CSV table of C-alpha atoms and ligand atoms in Angstrom, one decimal:
chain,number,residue,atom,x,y,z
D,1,UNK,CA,19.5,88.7,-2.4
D,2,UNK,CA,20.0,87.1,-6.0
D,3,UNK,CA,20.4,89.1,-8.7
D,4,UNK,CA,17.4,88.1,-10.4
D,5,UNK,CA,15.5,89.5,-7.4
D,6,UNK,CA,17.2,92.9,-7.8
D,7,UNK,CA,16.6,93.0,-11.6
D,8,UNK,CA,13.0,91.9,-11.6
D,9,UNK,CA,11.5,94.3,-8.3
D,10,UNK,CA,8.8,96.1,-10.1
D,11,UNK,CA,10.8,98.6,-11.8
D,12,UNK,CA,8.7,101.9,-10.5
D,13,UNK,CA,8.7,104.1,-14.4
D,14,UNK,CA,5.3,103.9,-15.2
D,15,UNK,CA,2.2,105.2,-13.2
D,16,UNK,CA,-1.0,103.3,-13.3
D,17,UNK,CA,-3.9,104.8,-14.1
D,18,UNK,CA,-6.2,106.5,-11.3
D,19,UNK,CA,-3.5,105.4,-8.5
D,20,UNK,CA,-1.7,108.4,-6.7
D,21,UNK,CA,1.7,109.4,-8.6
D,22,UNK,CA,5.2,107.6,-8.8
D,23,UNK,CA,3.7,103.9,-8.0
D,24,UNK,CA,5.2,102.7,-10.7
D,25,UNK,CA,4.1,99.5,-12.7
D,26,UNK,CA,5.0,97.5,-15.0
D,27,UNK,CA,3.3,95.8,-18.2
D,28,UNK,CA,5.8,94.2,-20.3
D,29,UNK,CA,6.4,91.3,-18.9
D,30,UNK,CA,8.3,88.3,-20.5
D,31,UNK,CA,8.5,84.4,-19.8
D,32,UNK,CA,11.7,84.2,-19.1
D,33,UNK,CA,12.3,86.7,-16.4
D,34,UNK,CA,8.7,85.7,-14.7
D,35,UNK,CA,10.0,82.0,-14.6
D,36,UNK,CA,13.3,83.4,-13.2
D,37,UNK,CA,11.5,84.6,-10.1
D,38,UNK,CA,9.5,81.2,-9.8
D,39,UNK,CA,12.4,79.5,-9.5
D,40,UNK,CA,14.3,81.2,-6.9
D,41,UNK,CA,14.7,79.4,-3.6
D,42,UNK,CA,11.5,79.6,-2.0
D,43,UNK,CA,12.3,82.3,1.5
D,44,UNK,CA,14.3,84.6,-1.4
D,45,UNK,CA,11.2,85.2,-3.4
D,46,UNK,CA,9.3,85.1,0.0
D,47,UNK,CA,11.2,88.0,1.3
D,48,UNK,CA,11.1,89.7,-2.3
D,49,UNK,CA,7.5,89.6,-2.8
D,50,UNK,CA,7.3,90.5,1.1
D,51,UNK,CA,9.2,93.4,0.9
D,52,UNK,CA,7.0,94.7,-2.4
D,53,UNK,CA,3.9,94.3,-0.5
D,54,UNK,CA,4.9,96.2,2.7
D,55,UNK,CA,5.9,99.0,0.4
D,56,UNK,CA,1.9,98.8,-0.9
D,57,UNK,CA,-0.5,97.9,1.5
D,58,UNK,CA,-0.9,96.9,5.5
D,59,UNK,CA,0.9,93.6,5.9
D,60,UNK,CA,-0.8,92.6,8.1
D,61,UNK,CA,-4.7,93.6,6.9
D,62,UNK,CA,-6.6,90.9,5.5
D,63,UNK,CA,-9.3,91.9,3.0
D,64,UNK,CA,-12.7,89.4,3.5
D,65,UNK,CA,-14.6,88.6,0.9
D,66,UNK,CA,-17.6,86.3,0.7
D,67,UNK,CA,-19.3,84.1,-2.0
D,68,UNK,CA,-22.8,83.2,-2.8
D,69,UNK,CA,-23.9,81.2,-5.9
D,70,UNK,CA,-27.0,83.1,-7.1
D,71,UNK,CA,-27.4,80.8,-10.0
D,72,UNK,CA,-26.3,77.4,-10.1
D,73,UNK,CA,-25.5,74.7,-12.1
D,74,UNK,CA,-27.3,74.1,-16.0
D,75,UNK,CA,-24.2,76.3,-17.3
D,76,UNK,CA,-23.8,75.6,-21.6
D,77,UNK,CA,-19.7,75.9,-21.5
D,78,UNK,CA,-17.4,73.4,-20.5
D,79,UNK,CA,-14.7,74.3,-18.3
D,80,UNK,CA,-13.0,71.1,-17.3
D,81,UNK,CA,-13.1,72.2,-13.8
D,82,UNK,CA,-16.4,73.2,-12.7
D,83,UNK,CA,-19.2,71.4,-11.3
D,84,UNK,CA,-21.9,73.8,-12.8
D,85,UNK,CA,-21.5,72.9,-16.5
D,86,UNK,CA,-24.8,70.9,-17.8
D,87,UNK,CA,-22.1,68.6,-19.8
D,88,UNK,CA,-21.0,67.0,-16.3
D,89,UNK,CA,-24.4,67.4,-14.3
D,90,UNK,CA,-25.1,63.9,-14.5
D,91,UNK,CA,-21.7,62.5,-13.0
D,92,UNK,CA,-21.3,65.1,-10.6
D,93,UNK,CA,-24.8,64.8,-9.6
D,94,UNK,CA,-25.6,69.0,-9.2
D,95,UNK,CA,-29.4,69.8,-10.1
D,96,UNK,CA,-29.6,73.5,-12.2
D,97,UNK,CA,-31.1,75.9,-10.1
D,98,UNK,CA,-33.1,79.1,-11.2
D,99,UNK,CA,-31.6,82.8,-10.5
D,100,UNK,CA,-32.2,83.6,-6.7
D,101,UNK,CA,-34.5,86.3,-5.7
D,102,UNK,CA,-33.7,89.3,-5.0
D,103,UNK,CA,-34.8,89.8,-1.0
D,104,UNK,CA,-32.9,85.6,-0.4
D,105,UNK,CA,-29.5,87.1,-1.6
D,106,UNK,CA,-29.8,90.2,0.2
D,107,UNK,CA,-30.7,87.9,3.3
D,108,UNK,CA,-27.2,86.6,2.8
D,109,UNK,CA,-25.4,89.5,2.2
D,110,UNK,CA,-26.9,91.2,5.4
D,111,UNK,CA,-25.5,87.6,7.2
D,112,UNK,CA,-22.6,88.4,5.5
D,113,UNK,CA,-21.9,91.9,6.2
D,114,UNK,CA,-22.4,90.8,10.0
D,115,UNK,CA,-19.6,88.0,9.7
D,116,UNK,CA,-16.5,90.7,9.2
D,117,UNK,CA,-16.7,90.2,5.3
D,118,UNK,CA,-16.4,93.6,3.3
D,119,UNK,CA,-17.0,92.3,-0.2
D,120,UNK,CA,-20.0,90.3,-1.1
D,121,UNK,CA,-19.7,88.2,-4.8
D,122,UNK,CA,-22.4,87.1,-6.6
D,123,UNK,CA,-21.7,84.7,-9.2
D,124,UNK,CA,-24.1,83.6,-11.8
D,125,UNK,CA,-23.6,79.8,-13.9
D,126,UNK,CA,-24.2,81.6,-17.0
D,127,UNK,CA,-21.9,81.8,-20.1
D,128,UNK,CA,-23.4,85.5,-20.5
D,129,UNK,CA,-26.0,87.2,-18.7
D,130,UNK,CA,-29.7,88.0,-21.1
D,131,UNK,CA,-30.9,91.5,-20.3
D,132,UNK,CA,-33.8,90.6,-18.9
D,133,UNK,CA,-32.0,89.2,-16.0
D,134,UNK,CA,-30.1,92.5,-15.4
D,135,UNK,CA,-33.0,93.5,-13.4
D,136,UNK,CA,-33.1,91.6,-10.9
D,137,UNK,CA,-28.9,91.6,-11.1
D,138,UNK,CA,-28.8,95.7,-10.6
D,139,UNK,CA,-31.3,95.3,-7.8
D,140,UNK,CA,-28.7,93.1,-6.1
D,141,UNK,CA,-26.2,95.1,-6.4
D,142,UNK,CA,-27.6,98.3,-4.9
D,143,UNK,CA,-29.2,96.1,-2.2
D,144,UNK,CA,-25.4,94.9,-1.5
D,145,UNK,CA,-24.0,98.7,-1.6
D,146,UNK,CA,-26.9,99.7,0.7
D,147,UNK,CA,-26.2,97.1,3.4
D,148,UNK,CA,-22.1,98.4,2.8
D,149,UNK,CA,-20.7,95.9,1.3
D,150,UNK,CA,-18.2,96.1,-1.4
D,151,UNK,CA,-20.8,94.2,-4.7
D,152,UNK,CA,-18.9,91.6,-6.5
D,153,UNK,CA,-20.4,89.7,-10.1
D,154,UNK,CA,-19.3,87.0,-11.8
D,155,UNK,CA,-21.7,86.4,-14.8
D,156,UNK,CA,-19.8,85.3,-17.5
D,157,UNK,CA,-19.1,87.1,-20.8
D,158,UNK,CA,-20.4,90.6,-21.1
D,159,UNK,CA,-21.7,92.9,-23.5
D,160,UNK,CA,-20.6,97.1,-23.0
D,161,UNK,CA,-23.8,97.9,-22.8
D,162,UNK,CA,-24.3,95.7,-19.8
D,163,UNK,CA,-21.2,96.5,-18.3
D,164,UNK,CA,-22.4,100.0,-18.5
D,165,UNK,CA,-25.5,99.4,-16.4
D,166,UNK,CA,-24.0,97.0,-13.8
D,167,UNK,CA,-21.1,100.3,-13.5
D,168,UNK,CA,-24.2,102.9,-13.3
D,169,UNK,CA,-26.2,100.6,-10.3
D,170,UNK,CA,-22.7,100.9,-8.5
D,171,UNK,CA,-21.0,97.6,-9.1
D,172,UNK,CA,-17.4,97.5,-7.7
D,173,UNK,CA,-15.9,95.1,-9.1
D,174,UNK,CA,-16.3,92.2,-12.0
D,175,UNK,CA,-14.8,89.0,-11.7
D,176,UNK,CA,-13.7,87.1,-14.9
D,177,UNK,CA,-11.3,85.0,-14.5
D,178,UNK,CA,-8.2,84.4,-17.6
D,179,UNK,CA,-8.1,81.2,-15.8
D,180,UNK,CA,-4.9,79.8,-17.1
D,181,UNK,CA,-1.8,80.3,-20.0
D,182,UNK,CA,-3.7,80.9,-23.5
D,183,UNK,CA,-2.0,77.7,-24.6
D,184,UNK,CA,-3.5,76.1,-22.1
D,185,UNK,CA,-7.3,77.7,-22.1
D,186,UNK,CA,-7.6,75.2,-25.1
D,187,UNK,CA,-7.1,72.1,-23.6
D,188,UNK,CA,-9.5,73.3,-20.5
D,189,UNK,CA,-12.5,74.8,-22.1
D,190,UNK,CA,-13.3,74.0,-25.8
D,191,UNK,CA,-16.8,76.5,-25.9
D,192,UNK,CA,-15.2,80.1,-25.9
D,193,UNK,CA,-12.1,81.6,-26.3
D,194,UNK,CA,-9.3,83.3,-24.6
D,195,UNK,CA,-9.4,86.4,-26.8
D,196,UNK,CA,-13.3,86.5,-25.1
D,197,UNK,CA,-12.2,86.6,-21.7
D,198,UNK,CA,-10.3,89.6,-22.7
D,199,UNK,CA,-12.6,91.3,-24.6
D,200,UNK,CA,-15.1,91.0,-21.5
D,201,UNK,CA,-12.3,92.4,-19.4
D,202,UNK,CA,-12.2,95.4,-21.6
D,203,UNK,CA,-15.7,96.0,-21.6
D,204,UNK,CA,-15.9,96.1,-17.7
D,205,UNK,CA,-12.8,98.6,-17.6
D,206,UNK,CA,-14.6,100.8,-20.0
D,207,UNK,CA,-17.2,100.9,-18.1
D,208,UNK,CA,-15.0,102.2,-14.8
D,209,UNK,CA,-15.4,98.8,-12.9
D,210,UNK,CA,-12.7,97.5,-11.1
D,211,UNK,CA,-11.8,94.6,-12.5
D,212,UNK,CA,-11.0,91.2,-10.6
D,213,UNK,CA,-9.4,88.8,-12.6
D,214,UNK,CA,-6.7,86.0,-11.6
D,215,UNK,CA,-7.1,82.0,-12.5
D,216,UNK,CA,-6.6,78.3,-11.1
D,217,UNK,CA,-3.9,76.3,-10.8
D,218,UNK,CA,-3.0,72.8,-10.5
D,219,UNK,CA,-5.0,72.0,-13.7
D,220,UNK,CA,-2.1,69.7,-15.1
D,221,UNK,CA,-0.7,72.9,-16.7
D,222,UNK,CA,3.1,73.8,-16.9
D,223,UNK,CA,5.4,76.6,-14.6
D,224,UNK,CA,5.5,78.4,-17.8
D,225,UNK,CA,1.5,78.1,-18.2
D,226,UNK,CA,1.3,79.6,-14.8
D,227,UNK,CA,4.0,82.6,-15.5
D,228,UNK,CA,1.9,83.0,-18.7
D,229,UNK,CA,-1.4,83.6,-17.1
D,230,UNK,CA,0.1,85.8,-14.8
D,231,UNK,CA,2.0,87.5,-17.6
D,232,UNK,CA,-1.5,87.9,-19.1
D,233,UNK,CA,-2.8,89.7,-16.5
D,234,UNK,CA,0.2,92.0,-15.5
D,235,UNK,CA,0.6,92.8,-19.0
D,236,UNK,CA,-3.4,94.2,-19.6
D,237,UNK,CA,-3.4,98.1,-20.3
D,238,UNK,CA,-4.3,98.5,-16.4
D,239,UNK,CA,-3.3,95.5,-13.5
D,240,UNK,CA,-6.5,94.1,-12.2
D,241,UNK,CA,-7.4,95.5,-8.8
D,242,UNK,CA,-7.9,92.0,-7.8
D,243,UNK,CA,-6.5,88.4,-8.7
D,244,UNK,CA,-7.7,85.1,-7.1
D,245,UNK,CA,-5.4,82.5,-7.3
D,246,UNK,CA,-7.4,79.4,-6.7
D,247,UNK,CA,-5.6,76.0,-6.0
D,248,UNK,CA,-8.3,73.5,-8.4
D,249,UNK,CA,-10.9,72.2,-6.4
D,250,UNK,CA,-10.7,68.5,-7.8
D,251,UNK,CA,-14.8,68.0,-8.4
D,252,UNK,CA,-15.4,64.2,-8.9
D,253,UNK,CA,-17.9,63.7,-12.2
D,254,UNK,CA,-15.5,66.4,-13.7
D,255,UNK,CA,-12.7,65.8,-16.2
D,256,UNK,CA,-10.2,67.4,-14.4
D,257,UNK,CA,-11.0,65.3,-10.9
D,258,UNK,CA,-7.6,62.9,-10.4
D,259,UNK,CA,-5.2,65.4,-11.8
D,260,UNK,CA,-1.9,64.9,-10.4
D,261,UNK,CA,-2.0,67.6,-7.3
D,262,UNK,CA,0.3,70.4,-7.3
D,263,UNK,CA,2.7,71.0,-4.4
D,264,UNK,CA,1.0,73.7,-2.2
D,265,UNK,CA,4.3,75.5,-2.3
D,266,UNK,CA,3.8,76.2,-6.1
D,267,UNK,CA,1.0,78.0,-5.0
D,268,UNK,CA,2.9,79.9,-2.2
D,269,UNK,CA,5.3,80.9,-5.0
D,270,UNK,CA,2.3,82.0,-7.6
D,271,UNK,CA,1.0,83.9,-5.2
D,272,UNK,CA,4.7,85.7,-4.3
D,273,UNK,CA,5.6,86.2,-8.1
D,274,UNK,CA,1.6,87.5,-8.5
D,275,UNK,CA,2.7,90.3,-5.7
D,276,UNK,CA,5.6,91.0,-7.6
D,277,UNK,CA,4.5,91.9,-11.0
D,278,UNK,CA,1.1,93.5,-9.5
D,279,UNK,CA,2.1,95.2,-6.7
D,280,UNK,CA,-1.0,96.9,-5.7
D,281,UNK,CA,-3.5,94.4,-6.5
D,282,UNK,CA,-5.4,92.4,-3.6
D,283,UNK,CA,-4.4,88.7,-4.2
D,284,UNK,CA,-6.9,86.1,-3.2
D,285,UNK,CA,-5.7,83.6,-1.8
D,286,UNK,CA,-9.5,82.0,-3.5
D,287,UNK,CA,-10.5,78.0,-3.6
D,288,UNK,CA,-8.9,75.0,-2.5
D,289,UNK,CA,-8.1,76.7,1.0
D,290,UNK,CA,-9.8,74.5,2.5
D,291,UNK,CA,-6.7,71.9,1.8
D,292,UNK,CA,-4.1,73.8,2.8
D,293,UNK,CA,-2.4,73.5,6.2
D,294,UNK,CA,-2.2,77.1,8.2
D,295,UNK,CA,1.5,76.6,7.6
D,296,UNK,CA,0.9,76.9,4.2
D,297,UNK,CA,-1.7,80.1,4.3
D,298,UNK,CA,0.9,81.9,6.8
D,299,UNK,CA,3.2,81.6,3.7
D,300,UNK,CA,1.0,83.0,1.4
D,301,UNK,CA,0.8,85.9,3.7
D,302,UNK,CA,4.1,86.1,4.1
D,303,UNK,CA,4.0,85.8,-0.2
D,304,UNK,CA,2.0,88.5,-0.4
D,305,UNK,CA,-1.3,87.4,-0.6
D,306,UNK,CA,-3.8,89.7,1.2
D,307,UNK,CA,-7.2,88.8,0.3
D,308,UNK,CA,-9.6,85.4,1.7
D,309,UNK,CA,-12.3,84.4,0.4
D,310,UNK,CA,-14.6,84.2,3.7
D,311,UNK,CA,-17.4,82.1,4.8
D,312,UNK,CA,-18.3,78.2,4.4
D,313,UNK,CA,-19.1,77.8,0.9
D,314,UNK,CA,-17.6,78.8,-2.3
D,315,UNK,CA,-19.8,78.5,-5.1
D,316,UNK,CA,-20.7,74.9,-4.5
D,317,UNK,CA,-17.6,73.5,-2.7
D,318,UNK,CA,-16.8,74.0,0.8
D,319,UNK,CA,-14.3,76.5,2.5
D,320,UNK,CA,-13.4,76.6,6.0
D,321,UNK,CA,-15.6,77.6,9.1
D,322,UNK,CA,-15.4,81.6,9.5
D,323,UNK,CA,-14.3,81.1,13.2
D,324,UNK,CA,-11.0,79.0,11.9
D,325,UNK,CA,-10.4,81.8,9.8
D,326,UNK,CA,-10.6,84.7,12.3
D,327,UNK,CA,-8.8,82.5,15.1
D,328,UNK,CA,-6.1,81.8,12.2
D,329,UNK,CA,-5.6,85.5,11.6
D,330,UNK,CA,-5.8,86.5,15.2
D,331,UNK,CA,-2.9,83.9,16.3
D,332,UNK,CA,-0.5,85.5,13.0
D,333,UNK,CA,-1.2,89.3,14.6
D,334,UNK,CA,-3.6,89.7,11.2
D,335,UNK,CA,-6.6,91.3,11.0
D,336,UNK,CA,-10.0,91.6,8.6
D,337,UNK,CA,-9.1,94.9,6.1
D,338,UNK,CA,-11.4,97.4,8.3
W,401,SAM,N1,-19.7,81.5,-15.2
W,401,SAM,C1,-18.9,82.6,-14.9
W,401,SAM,C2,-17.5,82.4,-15.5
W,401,SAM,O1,-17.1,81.3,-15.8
W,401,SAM,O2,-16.9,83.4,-15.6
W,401,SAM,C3,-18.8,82.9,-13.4
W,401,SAM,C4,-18.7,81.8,-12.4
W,401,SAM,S1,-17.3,80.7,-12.5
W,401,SAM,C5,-17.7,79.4,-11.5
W,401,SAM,C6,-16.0,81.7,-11.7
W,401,SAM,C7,-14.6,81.1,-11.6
W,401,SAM,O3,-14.6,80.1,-10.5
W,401,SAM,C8,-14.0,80.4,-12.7
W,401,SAM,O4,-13.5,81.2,-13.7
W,401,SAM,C9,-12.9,79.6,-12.1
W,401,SAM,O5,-11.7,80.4,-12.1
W,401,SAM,C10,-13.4,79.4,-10.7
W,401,SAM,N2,-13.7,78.0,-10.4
W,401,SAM,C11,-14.7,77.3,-10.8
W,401,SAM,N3,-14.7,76.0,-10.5
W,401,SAM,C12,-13.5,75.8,-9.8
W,401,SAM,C13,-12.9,74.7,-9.2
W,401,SAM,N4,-13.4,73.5,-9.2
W,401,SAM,N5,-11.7,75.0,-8.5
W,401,SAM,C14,-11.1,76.2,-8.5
W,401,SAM,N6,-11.7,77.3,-9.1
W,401,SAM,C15,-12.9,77.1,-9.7
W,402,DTB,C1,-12.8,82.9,-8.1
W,402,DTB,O1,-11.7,83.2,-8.7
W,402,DTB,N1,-13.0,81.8,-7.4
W,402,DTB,C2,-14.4,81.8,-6.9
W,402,DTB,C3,-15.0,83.1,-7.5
W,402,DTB,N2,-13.9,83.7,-8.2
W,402,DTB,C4,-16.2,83.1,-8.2
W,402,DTB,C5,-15.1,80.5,-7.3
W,402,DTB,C6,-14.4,79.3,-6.7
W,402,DTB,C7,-15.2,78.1,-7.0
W,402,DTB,C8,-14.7,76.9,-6.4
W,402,DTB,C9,-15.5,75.7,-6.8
W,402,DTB,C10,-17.0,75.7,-6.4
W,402,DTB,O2,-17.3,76.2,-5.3
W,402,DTB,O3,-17.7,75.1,-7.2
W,403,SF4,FE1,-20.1,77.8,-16.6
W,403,SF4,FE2,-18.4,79.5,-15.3
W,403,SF4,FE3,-18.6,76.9,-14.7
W,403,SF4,FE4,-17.5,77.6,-17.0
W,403,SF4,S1,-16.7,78.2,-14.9
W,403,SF4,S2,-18.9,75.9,-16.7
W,403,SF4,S3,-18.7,79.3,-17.6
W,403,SF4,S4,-20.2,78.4,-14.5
């Protein structure tokens, strides 16, 4: 063991708020000790992170979650990466699609719910939600919770009082995503602001949802942009209860498509120093799964990552076959998160 590893396991002095006594966490995290752990030789931080998430959860549980796109495409902001902004519609050749009724998602969700999955996760190409659509949005999420699944959004910014009434028609969790470093953010998106993505993620904790937040990687960004964004997260008043880490999903027609590609063992080691600093969050292993080897999604297992996201499509990119995934967890001894 190095002594960076012993001076940087999660300290255990503070107790985070609504979890059971003496966890522990911390949120004061600085670059230089987060880049310290990324650089440790790789089965060192493996066994560190490892040996954090066996103290916090089932190693060997899987948590399932699946994705539907209940509005694509026509979205105003534009995020280098994503195939749903109107900017890039043209070259990536995605036609805007109108807000899915309600009875179509719940369809899915019932499909889903029969899969294995336990969290369903609507997502919305919207840079905020109007409040007329929260209608149809609430009816989805009870219809979720009655078929008893875990509900998911992902609608973009929010204001409190919508927060409030996604938390009052039982929403579990929010997704919003920091995405990357605030550095960074600038060079990605040019329509909204960091500081917005926080203020969004403040406005869902007030309203006592869980909130899921985590980024992408393999943008062109730095090892410190990563360690920032993950500093971002770890360092909010409360640790998100869940953080995707998605590998980009290179989208031709987008600006970001023929980035150099990250080495998938940067994103075994995101996902080990994510354990670290956030030891009782799920961490998704999220996009870009799809092109990693199984060697590679044993290691971030093994990292500390405890969460898929399940089923054949993402939002509009591809993920792989559910059968792959339960045969892949049944040959490592895993299992879905029952
Ligand atoms: N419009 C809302 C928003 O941006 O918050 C919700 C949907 S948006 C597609 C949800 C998240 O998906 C983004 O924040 C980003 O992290 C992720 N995402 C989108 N396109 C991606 C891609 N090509 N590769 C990896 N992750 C992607
Ligand atoms: C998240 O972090 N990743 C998901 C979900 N939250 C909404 C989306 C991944 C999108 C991948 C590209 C696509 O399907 O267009
Ligand atoms: Fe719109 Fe979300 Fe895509 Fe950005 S990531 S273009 S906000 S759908």
């Amino acid at each position: 063991m190095t002594a960076d590893a012993t001076i940087h396991t999660p300290s255990h002095t503070q107790t985070h708020a609504g979890m059971p006594g003496a966890t522990g966490l911390r949120h004061d995290w600085q670059q230089a000790e987060v880049l310290a752990l990324f650089d440790m030789p790789l089965m060192d931080l493996l066994f560190e992170a490892q040996t954090v998430h066996r103290r916090f959860h089932d190693q060997n549980a899987v948590q399932l979650s699946q994705l539907l796109s209940i509005k694509t495409g026509g979205c105003a902001e534009d995020c280098g990466y994503c195939a749903q902004s109107a900017k890039y519609a043209d070259a990536v050749g995605l036609k805007a699609e109108k807000l899915m009724d309600v009875e179509t998602v719940l369809a899915d969700a019932r499909k889903a719910k029969a899969g294995g999955a336990s969290r369903y996760c609507m997502g919305a190409a919207w840079t905020r939600p109007k409040d007329r659509d929260l209608d149809a949005i609430v009816d989805m999420v009870k219809g979720v919770k009655a078929e008893g699944l875990e509900a998911c959004m992902t609608l973009g910014m929010l204001e409190p009082h919508q927060a409030e009434r996604l938390a009052e028609a039982g929403l579990d969790y929010y997704n919003h995503n920091v995405d990357t470093s605030e550095r960074y953010y600038k060079e990605i998106i040019t329509t909204r602001t960091y500081e917005e993505r926080i203020e969004t993620l403040a406005h869902v904790r007030a309203a006592g949802i869980n909130v899921c937040s985590g980024g992408i990687i393999g943008m062109g960004e730095t090892r410190e942009d990563r360690a920032d964004m993950l500093i971002t997260l770890a360092n909010l008043p409360e640790h998100p209860g869940s953080v995707p880490i998605n590998m980009l999903t290179q989208i031709k027609g987008t600006p970001l498509y023929g980035v150099d590609k990250l080495d998938h063992f940067e994103f075994v080691r995101t996902c080990a120093v994510a354990r670290m600093m956030m030891p009782l969050a799920q961490v998704r292993l999220s996009a870009g799964r799809e092109e990693m080897d199984e060697g590679i999604q044993a290691l971030c297992f093994m990292a500390g990552a405890n969460s898929i996201f399940y089923g054949e499509k993402l939002l509009t990119a591809s993920n792989p076959e559910e059968n792959k995934d339960l045969q892949l967890l049944d040959r490592l001894g895993m299992y879905p998160e029952r």
